[in-house]
Structure formats: structure tokens, C-alpha cells
Coordinates of C-alpha atoms in Angstrom, one line a residue:
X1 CA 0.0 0.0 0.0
X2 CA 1.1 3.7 -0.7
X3 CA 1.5 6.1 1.7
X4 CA -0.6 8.6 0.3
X5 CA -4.4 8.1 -0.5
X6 CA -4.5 6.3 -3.3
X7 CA -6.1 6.7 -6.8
X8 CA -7.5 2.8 -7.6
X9 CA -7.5 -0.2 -5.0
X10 CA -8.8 -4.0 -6.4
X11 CA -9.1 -6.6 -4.0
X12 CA -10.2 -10.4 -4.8
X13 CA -10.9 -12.9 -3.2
X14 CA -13.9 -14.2 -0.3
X15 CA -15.7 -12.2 2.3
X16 CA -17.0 -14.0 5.1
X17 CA -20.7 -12.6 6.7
X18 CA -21.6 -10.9 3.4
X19 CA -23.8 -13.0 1.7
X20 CA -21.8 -12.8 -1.9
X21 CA -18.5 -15.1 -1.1
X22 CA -16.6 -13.4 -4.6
X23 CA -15.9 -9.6 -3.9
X24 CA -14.5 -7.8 -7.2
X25 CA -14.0 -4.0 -5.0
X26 CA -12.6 -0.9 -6.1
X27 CA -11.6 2.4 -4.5
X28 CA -11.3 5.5 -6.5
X29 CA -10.9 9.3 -5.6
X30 CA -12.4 11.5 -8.2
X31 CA -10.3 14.2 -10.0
X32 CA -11.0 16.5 -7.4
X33 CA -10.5 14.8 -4.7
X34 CA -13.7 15.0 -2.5
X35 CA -16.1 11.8 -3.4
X36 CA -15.1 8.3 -2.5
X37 CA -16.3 6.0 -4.6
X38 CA -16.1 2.2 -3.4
X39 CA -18.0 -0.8 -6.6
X40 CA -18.6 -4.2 -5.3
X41 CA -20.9 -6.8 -6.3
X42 CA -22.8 -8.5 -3.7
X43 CA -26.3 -10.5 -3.0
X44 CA -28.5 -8.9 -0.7
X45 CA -32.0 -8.8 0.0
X46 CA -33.2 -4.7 -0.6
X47 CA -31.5 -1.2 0.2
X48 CA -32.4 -1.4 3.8
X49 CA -30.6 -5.0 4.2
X50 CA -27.2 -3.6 2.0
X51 CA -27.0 0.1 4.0
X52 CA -26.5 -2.5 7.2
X53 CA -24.4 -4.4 5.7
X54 CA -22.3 -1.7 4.2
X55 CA -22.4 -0.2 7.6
X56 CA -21.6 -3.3 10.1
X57 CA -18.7 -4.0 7.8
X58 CA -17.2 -0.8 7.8
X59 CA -17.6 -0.6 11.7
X60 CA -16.0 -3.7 12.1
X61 CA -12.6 -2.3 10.4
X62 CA -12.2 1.0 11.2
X63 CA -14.8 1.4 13.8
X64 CA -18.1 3.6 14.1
X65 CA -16.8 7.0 13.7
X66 CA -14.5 6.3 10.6
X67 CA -16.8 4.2 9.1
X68 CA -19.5 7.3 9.4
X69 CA -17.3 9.9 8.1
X70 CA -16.6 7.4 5.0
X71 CA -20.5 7.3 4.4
X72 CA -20.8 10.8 4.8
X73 CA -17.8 11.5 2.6
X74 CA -19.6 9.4 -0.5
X75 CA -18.7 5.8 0.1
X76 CA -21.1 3.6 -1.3
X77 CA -19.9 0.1 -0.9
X78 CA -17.6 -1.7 0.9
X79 CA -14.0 -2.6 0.4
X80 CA -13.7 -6.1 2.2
X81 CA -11.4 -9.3 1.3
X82 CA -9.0 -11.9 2.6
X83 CA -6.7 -9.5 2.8
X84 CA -4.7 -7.9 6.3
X85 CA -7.2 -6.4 8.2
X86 CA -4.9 -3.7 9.3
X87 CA -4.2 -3.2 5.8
X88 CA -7.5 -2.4 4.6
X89 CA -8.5 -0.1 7.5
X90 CA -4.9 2.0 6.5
X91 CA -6.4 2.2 3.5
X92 CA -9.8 3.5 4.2
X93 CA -8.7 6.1 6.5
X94 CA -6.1 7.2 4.3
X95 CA -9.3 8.0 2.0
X96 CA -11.2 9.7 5.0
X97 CA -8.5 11.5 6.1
X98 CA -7.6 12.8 2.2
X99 CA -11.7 13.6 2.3
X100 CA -11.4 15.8 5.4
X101 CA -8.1 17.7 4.3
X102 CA -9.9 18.6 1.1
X103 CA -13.2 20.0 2.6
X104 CA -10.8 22.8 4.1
X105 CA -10.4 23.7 0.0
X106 CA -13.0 26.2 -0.9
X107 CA -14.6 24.9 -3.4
X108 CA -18.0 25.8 -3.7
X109 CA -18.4 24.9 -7.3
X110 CA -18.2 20.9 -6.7
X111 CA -20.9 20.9 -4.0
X112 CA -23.2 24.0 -5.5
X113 CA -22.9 24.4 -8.5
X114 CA -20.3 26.8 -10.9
X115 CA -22.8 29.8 -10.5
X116 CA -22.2 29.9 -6.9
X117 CA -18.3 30.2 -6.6
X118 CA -19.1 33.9 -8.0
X119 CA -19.8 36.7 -5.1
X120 CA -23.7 37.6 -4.8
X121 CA -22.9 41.4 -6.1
X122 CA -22.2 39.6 -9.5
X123 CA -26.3 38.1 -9.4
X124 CA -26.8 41.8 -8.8
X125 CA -25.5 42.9 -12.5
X126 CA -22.7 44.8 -10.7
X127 CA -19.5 45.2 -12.8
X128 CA -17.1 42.5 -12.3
X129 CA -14.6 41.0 -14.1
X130 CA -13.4 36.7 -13.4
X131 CA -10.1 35.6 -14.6
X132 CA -10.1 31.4 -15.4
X133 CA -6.8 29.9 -14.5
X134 CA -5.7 26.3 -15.7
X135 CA -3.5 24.8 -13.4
X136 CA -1.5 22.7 -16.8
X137 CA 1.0 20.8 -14.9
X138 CA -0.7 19.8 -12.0
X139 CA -2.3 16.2 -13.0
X140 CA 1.6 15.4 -13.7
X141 CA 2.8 16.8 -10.5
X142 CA 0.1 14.6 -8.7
X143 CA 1.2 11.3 -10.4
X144 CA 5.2 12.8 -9.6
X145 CA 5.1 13.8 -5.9
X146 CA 1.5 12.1 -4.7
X147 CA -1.7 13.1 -4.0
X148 CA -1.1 14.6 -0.2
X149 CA 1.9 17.2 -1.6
X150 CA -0.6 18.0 -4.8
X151 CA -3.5 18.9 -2.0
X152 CA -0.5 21.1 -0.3
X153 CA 0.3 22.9 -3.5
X154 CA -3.5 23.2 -4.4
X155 CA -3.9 25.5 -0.8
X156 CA -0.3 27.4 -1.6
X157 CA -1.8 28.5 -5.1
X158 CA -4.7 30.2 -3.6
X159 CA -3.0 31.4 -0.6
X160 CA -0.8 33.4 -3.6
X161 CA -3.3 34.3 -5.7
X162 CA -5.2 35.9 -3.0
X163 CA -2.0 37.7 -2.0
X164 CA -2.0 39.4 -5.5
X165 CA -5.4 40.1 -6.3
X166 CA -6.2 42.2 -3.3
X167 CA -8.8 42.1 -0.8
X168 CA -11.7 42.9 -2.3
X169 CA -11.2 39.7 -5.1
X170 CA -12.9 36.2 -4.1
X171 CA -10.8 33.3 -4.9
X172 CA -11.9 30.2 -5.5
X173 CA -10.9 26.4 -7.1
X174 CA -13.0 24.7 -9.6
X175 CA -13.2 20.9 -10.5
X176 CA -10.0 19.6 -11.0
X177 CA -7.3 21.4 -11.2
X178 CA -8.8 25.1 -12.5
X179 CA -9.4 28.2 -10.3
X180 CA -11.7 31.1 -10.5
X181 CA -11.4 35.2 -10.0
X182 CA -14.0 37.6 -9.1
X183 CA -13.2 41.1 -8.5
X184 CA -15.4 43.6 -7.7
X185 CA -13.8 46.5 -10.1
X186 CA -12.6 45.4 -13.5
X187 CA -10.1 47.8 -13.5
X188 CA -8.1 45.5 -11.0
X189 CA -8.3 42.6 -13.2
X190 CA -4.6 41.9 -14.6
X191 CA -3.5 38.3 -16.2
X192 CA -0.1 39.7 -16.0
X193 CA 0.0 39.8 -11.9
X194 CA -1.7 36.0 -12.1
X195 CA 0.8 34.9 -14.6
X196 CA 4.3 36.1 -12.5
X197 CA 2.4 35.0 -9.3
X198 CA 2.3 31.2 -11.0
X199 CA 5.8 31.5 -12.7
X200 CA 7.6 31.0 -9.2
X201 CA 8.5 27.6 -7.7
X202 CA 6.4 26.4 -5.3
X203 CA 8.1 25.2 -1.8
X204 CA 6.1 21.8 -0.7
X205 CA 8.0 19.7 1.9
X206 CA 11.4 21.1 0.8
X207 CA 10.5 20.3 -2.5
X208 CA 10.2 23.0 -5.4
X209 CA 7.8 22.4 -7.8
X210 CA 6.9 24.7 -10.6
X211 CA 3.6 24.9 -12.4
X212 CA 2.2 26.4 -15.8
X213 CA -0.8 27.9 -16.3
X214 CA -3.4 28.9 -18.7
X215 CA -5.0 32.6 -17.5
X216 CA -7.7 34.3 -19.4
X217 CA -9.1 37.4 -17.7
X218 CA -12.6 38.7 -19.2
X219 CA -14.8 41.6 -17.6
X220 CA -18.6 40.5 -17.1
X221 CA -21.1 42.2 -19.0
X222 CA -24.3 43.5 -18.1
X223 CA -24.4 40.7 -15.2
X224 CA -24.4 37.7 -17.9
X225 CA -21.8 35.1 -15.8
X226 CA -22.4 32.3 -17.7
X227 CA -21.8 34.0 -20.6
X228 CA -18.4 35.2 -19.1
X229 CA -17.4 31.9 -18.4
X230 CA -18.4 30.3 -21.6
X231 CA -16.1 32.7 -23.7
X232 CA -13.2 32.3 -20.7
X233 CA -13.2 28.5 -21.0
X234 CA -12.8 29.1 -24.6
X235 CA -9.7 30.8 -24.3
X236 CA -8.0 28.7 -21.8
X237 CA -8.6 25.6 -24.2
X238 CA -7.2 27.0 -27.2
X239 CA -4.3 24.9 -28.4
X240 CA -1.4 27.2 -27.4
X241 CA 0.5 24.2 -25.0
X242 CA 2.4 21.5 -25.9
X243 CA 1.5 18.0 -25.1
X244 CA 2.2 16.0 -21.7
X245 CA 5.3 14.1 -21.8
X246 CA 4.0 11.9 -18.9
X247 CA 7.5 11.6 -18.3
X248 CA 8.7 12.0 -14.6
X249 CA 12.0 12.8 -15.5
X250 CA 10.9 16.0 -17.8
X251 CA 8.5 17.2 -15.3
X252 CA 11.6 16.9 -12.3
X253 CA 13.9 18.4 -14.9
X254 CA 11.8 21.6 -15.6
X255 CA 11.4 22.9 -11.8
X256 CA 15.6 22.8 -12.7
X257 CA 15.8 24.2 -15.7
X258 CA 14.1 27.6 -14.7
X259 CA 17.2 28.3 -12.1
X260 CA 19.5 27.1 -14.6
X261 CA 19.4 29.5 -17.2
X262 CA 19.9 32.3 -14.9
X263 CA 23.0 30.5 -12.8
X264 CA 24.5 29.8 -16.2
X265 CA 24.5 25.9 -16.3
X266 CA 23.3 26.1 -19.9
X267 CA 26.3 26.4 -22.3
X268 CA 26.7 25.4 -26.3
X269 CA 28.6 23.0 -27.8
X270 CA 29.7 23.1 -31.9
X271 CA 29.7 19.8 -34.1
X272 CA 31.0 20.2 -37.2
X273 CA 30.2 20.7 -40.9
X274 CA 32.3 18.8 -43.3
X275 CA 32.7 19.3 -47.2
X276 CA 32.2 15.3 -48.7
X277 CA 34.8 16.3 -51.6
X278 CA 37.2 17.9 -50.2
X279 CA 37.0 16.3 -46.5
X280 CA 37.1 20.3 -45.1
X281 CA 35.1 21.5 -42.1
X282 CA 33.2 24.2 -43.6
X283 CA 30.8 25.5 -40.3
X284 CA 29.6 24.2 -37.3
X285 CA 26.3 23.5 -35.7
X286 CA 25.6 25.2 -32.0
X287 CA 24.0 22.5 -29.6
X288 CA 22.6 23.6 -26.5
X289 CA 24.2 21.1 -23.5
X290 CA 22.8 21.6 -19.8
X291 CA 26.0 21.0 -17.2
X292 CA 23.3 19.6 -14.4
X293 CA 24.6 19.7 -11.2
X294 CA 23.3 16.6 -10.3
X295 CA 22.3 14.5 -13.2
X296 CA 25.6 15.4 -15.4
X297 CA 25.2 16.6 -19.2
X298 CA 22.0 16.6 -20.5
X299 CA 21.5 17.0 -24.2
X300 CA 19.4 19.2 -26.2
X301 CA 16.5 17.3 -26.8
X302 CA 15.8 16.5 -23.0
X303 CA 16.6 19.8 -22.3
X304 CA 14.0 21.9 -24.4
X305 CA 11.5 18.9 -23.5
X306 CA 12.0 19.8 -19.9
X307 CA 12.1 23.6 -21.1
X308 CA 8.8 23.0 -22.8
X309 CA 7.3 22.0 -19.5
X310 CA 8.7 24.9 -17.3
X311 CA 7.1 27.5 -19.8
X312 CA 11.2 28.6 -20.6
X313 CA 10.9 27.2 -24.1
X314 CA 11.6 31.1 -25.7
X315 CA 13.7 32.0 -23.0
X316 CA 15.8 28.6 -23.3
X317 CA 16.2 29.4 -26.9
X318 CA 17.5 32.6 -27.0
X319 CA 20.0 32.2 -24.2
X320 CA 21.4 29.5 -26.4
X321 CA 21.2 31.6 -29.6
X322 CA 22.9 34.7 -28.0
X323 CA 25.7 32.5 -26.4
X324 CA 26.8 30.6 -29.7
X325 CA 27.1 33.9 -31.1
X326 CA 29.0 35.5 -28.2
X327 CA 31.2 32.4 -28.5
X328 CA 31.5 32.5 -32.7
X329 CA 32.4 36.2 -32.3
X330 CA 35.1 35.5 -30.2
X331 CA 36.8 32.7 -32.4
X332 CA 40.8 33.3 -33.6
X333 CA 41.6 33.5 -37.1
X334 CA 42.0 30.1 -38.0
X335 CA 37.9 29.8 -37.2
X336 CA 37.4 32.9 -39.4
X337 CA 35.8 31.1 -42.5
X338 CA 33.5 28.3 -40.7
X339 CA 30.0 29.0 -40.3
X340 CA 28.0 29.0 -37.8
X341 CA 23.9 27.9 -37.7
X342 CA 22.2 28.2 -34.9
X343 CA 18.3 26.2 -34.3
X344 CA 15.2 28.6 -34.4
X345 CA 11.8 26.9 -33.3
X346 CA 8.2 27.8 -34.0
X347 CA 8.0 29.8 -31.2
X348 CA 11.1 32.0 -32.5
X349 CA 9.2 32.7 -35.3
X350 CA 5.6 33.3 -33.9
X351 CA 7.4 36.7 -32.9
X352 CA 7.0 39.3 -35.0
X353 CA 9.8 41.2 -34.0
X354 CA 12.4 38.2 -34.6
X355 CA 14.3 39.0 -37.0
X356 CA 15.2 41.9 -36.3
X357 CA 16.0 41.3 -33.0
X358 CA 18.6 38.6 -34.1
X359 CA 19.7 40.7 -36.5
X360 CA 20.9 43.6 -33.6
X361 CA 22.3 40.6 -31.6
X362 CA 24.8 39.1 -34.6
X363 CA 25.7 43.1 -35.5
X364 CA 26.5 44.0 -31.9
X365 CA 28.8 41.1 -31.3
X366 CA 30.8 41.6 -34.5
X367 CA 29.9 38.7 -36.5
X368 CA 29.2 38.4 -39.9
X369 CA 26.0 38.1 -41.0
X370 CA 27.2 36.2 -43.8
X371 CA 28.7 33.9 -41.4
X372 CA 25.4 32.7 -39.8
X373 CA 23.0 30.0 -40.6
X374 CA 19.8 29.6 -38.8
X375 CA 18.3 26.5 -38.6
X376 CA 14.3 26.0 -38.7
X377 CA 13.9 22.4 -36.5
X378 CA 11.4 20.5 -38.6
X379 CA 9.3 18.5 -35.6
X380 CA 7.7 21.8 -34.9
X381 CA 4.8 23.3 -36.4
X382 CA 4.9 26.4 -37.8
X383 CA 1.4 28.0 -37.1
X384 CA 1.7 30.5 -39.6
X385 CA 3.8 29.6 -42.5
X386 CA 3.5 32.9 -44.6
X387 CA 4.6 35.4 -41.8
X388 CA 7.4 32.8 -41.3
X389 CA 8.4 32.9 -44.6
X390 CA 8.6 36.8 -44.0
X391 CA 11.1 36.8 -41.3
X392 CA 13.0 34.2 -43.2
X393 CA 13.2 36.6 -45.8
X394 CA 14.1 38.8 -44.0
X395 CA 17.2 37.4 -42.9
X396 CA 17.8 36.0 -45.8
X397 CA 17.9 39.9 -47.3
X398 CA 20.5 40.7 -44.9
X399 CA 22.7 38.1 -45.6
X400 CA 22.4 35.3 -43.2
X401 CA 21.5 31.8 -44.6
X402 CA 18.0 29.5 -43.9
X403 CA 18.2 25.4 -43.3
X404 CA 15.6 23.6 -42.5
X405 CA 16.5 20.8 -39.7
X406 CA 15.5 17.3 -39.3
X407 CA 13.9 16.8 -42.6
X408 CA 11.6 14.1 -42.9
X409 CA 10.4 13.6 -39.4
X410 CA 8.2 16.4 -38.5
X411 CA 4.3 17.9 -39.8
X412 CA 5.0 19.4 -42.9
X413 CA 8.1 18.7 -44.9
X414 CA 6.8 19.3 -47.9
X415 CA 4.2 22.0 -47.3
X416 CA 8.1 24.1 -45.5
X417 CA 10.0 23.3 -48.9
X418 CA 7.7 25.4 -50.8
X419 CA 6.7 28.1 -48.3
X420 CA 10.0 29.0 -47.0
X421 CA 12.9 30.9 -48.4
X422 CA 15.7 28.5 -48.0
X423 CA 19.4 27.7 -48.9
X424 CA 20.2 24.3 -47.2
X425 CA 18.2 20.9 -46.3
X426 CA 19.4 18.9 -43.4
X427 CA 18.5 14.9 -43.9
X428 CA 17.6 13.5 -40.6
X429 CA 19.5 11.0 -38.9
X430 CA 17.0 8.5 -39.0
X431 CA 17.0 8.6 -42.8
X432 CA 20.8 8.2 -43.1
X433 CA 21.4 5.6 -39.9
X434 CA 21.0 2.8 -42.2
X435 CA 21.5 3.9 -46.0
X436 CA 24.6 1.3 -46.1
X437 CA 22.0 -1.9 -45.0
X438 CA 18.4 -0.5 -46.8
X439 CA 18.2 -0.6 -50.3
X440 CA 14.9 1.4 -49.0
X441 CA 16.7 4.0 -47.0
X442 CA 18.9 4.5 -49.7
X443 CA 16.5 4.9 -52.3
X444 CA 14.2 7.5 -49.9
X445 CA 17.8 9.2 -49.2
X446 CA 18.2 9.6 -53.1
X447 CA 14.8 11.1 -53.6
X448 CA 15.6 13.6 -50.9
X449 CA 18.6 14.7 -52.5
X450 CA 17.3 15.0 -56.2
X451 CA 14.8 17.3 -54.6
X452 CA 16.9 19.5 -52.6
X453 CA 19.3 20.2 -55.9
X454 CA 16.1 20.8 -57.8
X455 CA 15.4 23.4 -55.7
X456 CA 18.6 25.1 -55.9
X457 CA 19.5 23.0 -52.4
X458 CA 22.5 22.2 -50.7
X459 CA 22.3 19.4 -48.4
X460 CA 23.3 18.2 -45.2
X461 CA 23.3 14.5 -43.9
X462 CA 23.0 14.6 -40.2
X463 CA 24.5 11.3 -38.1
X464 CA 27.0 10.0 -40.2
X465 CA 29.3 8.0 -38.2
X466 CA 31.5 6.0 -40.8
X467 CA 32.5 6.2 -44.1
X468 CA 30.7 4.0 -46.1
X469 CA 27.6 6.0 -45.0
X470 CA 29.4 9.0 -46.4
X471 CA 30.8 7.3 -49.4
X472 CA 26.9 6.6 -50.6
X473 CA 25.8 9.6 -50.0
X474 CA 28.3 11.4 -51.6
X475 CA 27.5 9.1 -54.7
X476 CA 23.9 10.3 -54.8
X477 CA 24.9 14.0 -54.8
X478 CA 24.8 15.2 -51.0
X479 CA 27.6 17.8 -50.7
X480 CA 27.9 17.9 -46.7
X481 CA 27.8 15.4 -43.3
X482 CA 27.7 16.2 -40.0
X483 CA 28.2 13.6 -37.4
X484 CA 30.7 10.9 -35.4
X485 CA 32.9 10.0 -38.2
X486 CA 34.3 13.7 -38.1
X487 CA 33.7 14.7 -34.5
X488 CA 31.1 14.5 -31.9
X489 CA 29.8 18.0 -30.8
X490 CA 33.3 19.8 -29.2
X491 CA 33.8 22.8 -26.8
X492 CA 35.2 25.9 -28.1
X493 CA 38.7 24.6 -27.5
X494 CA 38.2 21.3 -28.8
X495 CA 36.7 22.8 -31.9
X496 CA 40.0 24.9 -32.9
X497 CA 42.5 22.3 -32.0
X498 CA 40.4 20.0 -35.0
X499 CA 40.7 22.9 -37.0
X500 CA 44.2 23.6 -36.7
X501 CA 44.9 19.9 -36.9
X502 CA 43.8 19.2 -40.4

């Protein structure tokens, strides 16, 4: 048994003094936490004779006053089996206990209905405006840290929201894991103070877990609140956030990653760029590598994953973009001719003000704009492909270069080849892995390339780790690698002594 209340319980097997000798029983805690819900099949006679029943059991366990509070608290059946007695009463006060704890949550909108967590002045057709906050993390962080730390962060998120909406503002949680605003002057409504009041760890039992959210903050007009909340549901549910990971690590790796960018654990590393004719390193790719303090070096991928989840994704990405270039800008003269791309994601260019904002970076630390190479990472999706293709024009008019990353494994390959203004195609790795063994691969691989020069491409094969991979490739056309066979990604030091030793 679990130490916290749990979500499920099944127990099998016979029941002596209730007339049914097979028991199939369950115990489950609904989203919110407040109803106990207890299944079992059993013979008896009417209610009357399966309230007693239910009853004499439960007594028997836990004893009158527990088994009470369970009935009160929404227990409809009994959990009974062959099991340790001592076990199974754990396990229903666990529940009654969790029941109790949760009452303390206001939550008038379970037990009353949604129009009631709403102050009687709104009934009235005063002014008001309600804000709707989704708590987006917090099913994860249940199944993470356990139901009695998730009840603990549930109370520290209104305690801080009513610290920041002032005193006049009613506060109040939802079903699962939303929460509902109500001031009484609309002109004290702000998403902004909601949004920095989530974006802080929380501390639970010396633990620091960090939340995202979903705010939308609407005023309520002429008195019509389900109206208001109607149209504020609407907004929250919009597709703006990425998928669950369901992954444990991710979601213990995020609370991190928001400290890390600021303490400087984040760095880049540079794998190179080789010419398949003449064998030359022609420009290197920046890779973003997180120095944990714990958990050693974690790679990109996890990284942004875990970035994703912390709501640091843009953040993350242009502390890595702004240190490659710091560090290109600084290279000595024997890096003077390599290149230097840098990955832009979809949430890069859902910024209007992108391009030039790179732009200023790259001219203010000295490095050529000729010189840079930005990479559009092909397993996002571009929302808006036309004011994409804008940007990218953009910096393709000043002189940097466009490649698009990863090609063949993400939404739109295609749909990107013809919408965007671009210089160079990266083949992914899991195209290449296995040209030398699949006559398939190799033929896919082929079509890829033929494309790319048809379109005035260059290409790049990505994960090339010995040279018959190269060899092929270079015999259907592809004019650069990047992988093991030349180097793994290098620090800056690393990177010039390969230079200056070819």
C-alpha cells in the first residue's frame, strides 16, 4: 500500500458474513479529490438490508466514527477481502483523512454548482470581471510527488493568488485542477500579476515544484456570468500548449531548468560541418548542453523537452542563440571562415519582432552576417507559414543563410520546402542511420537529395558515423555530413584544435 491516499485499489478474493462469497471491489478518488467511490458486487435482499451491511462492515474495520465519516464523505460500498485487516482499514482512513483535508479547500463549485463560486454582487449585475486559470501541470505533479503534496500545492496556489489580487477579489478552485477570480472593479483585473504569481517555484515539503498555467481574464457584461465563463473557458482551451510528456523525468527536470538558465549551467557545444569532396570543415552546428549539477550533461533534446514544461521554451532558446554567437564572435583567425547555424523553433518565429531582433544581436557582437545559418527544427509546427516565410526573408535579405533541420520527421516537410525561403536541407538522422543496410533508406535518401538540388539546395546528412555512409551519400549527390565520423559536438577549445589539426 502507498503512503498517500491512493487513486485505484482492487481486492479479490472471499468475504466471510456478506452473503456474496466473490468480492470484485474498487476504491477510487475522483479528479477532485472529495467523493469516495467504493464498486462491489454483492447479493442482498433490498437497500435497507445492503445500508447494514455496508455499515456493520465498515464498523467492524475501522470502527463507528471512521466508518460514518466514510458514508458521509460518499462511500457507497464496501471494500472487504481476505486481505490484512490492518491493511485495509490503512487504507480507508487514508481515504477519509484525504476527504477531510480537502473539505478545508474552498470549493464551492463541486458541492453548488459553478454559479455559486461567484460573489452575490455579480447576481446583482454589478461590474465585475473573473479571470479562469488552468492549473496545466498539475495532474503530472500529482502522479510525480502524490496526491497529499498535490493537496498542499493546491492551498499554496490560492493562498498566492489571494496575496496578489487584493482584498476585495474572491478566490476560488473549480473541479480539478482550475481556479476562478471575481473582482469587484474590473479595472483591477490583470493576467499579467496572475501569470508572475504562478511562474515562481512552489516550496512543498522542501520540494520546489513549478507549475504552468493557462490565464484568461474577461470583464462580465451586463451581469451575464455564464456567458463570461463560456467565452473564458474558450480561451484557456485553445491549443497554445504543448502535449504532456507523462514523463517524470521531464517534469523533475523543468522545476531545474528555470534556475538554470539564470546560474549559467546552460552552455553550447559546436559539431562540425564537413565538405564530402574535399574532406574540409566548412561550419559548425551550436548544440545547447545543460551542465546539471546533479544528473551530469544533458542534451538538447531533454533539455527543451523539460524547457517545454517549465514554460522557458523562448527564453531557453534565445540564451542558447545569444551564447553561440557570443562564442563565434570570439573565435581566432583560424575559425574565421566556418559557419555557424544556430536552431530557431516555431515559437522563435511566432514573434514578430524576430528577425530583427537577431539581426541587432549578430551586429553587436561583430559577427558576420554572412557567417550565420539559422536552422528551422522540422518536428515543430509552424502556425503561420506565410509570416514565417517573412522573417526568413528577412534574414535572408541581410545576408544570413535558412536550413531547415531534421527533414523528414516532423508535420510538414513538404508543405516548409515550398513556403519557405531557403538555402540548405538537413536529412535526418533516421534517414541516413541505415542507408549502407536499406536498399529502401537508400532509395528515400536519393529522392531527398534530387529534390533539394532541384530546388537550388545544398544538403546536409546529419548522423554520419562511418565512411561507407558518407561514401553513398556522396555518390547520390549530398555535398555535406555532420556527425561521429568527423567529431562529436566539441567545446570551443576542442573545436580549434580539430581545425588547426587538419
Amino acid at each position: 500500500m502507498q503512503t498517500d491516499a491512493p487513486d485505484a485499489v482492487s481486492i479479490h478474493g472471499d468475504a466471510p458474513g456478506i452473503a456474496a462469497a466473490a468480492l470484485q471491489a474498487g476504491l477510487r478518488i475522483a479528479d477532485d479529490g472529495a467523493v469516495i467511490v467504493v464498486t462491489t458486487i454483492m447479493a442482498v435482499e433490498d437497500a435497507a438490508d445492503e445500508a447494514r451491511q455496508r455499515r456493520q462492515a465498515l464498523v467492524a474495520i475501522v470502527g463507528a466514527d471512521d466508518a460514518d465519516a466514510a458514508i458521509e464523505a460518499g462511500a457507497t460500498h464496501v471494500v472487504s477481502a481476505n486481505a490484512d485487516p490492518a491493511e485495509v482499514a490503512r487504507t480507508l482512513r487514508l481515504a477519509v483523512r484525504h476527504v477531510r483535508r480537502l473539505r478545508d479547500l474552498p470549493s464551492p463549485a463541486r458541492r453548488r454548482g459553478e454559479s455559486e463560486v461567484v460573489p452575490a454582487w455579480v447576481t446583482a449585475a454589478r461590474p465585475v470581471a473573473l479571470a479562469l486559470i488552468a492549473l496545466t501541470r498539475f495532474d503530472v505533479v500529482n502522479a510525480a510527488y502524490g496526491r497529499a503534496r498535490g493537496d498542499r500545492l493546491l492551498e499554496s496556489v490560492l493562498a498566492r493568488l489571494r496575496s496578489v489580487v487584493g482584498p476585495g477579489a474572491q478566490v476560488e478552485r473549480l473541479d480539478g485542477a482550475e481556479v476562478l477570480i471575481a473582482w469587484p472593479d474590473p479595472a483591477g483585473a490583470s493576467d499579467d500579476a496572475i501569470e508572475q504569481a504562478l511562474a515562481e517555484p512552489f516550496d512543498i515539503d522542501r520540494t520546489a515544484i513549478l507549475l504552468g498555467s493557462r490565464v484568461a481574464v474577461l470583464p462580465v457584461v451586463q451581469g451575464d456570468v455564464a456567458d463570461t465563463l463560456r467565452h473564458l473557458r474558450l480561451r484557456i482551451e485553445e491549443p497554445s500548449a504543448s502535449p504532456l510528456t507523462g514523463s517524470v523525468l521531464v517534469e523533475q527536470l523543468a522545476i531545474d531548468v528555470h534556475r538554470a538558465i539564470e546560474n549559467g549551467e546552460i552552455g553550447v557545444l559546436f559539431q562540425p560541418q564537413v565538405v564530402i569532396a574535399t574532406g574540409a570543415i566548412s561550419g559548425v552546428e551550436a548544440l545547447a548542453r545543460w551542465a546539471h549539477p546533479t544528473r551530469g550533461e544533458i542534451g538538447a533534446e531533454l533539455l527543451f523537452a523539460a524547457a517545454e514544461r517549465a514554460d522557458v521554451a523562448l527564453p531557453l532558446s534565445e540564451h542558447v542563440q545569444a551564447a553561440a554567437i557570443a562564442a563565434a564572435a570570439a573565435w581566432p583567425e583560424s575559425l574565421a571562415r566556418l559557419r555557424l547555424s544556430i536552431n530557431v523553433t516555431a515559437a522563435d518565429l511566432a514573434r514578430s519582432d524576430f528577425a530583427p531582433r537577431l539581426l541587432a544581436q549578430v551586429d553587436a557582437s561583430g559577427f558576420a552576417r554572412g557567417r550565420l545559418t539559422v536552422e528551422i527544427t522540422e518536428s515543430g509546427l509552424i502556425a503561420e507559414l506565410n509570416s514565417a516565410a517573412r522573417l526568413l526573408s528577412h534574414l535572408r535579405g541581410a545576408g544570413c543563410h535558412v536550413a531547415i533541420d531534421d527533414f523528414g520527421t516532423g508535420y510538414s516537410s513538404l508543405a516548409y520546402l515550398k513556403a519557405l525561403p531557403l538555402d540548405y536541407l538537413k536529412i535526418d538522422r533516421s534517414l541516413t542511420v541505415d542507408i549502407a543496410g536499406s536498399d529502401r533508406d537508400r532509395v528515400v535518401v536519393r529522392g531527398v537529395i534530387a529534390m533539394a538540388r532541384s530546388l537550388g539546395l545544398e544538403t546536409i546528412a546529419e548522423g554520419v558515423e562511418d565512411a561507407r555512409q558518407r561514401d553513398l551519400l556522396a555518390a547520390e549527390g549530398c555535398t555535406l555530413y555532420q556527425g561521429y565520423l568527423c567529431a562529436p559536438p566539441l567545446t570551443g577549445a576542442a573545436l580549434v584544435d580539430l581545425v588547426e589539426g587538419r
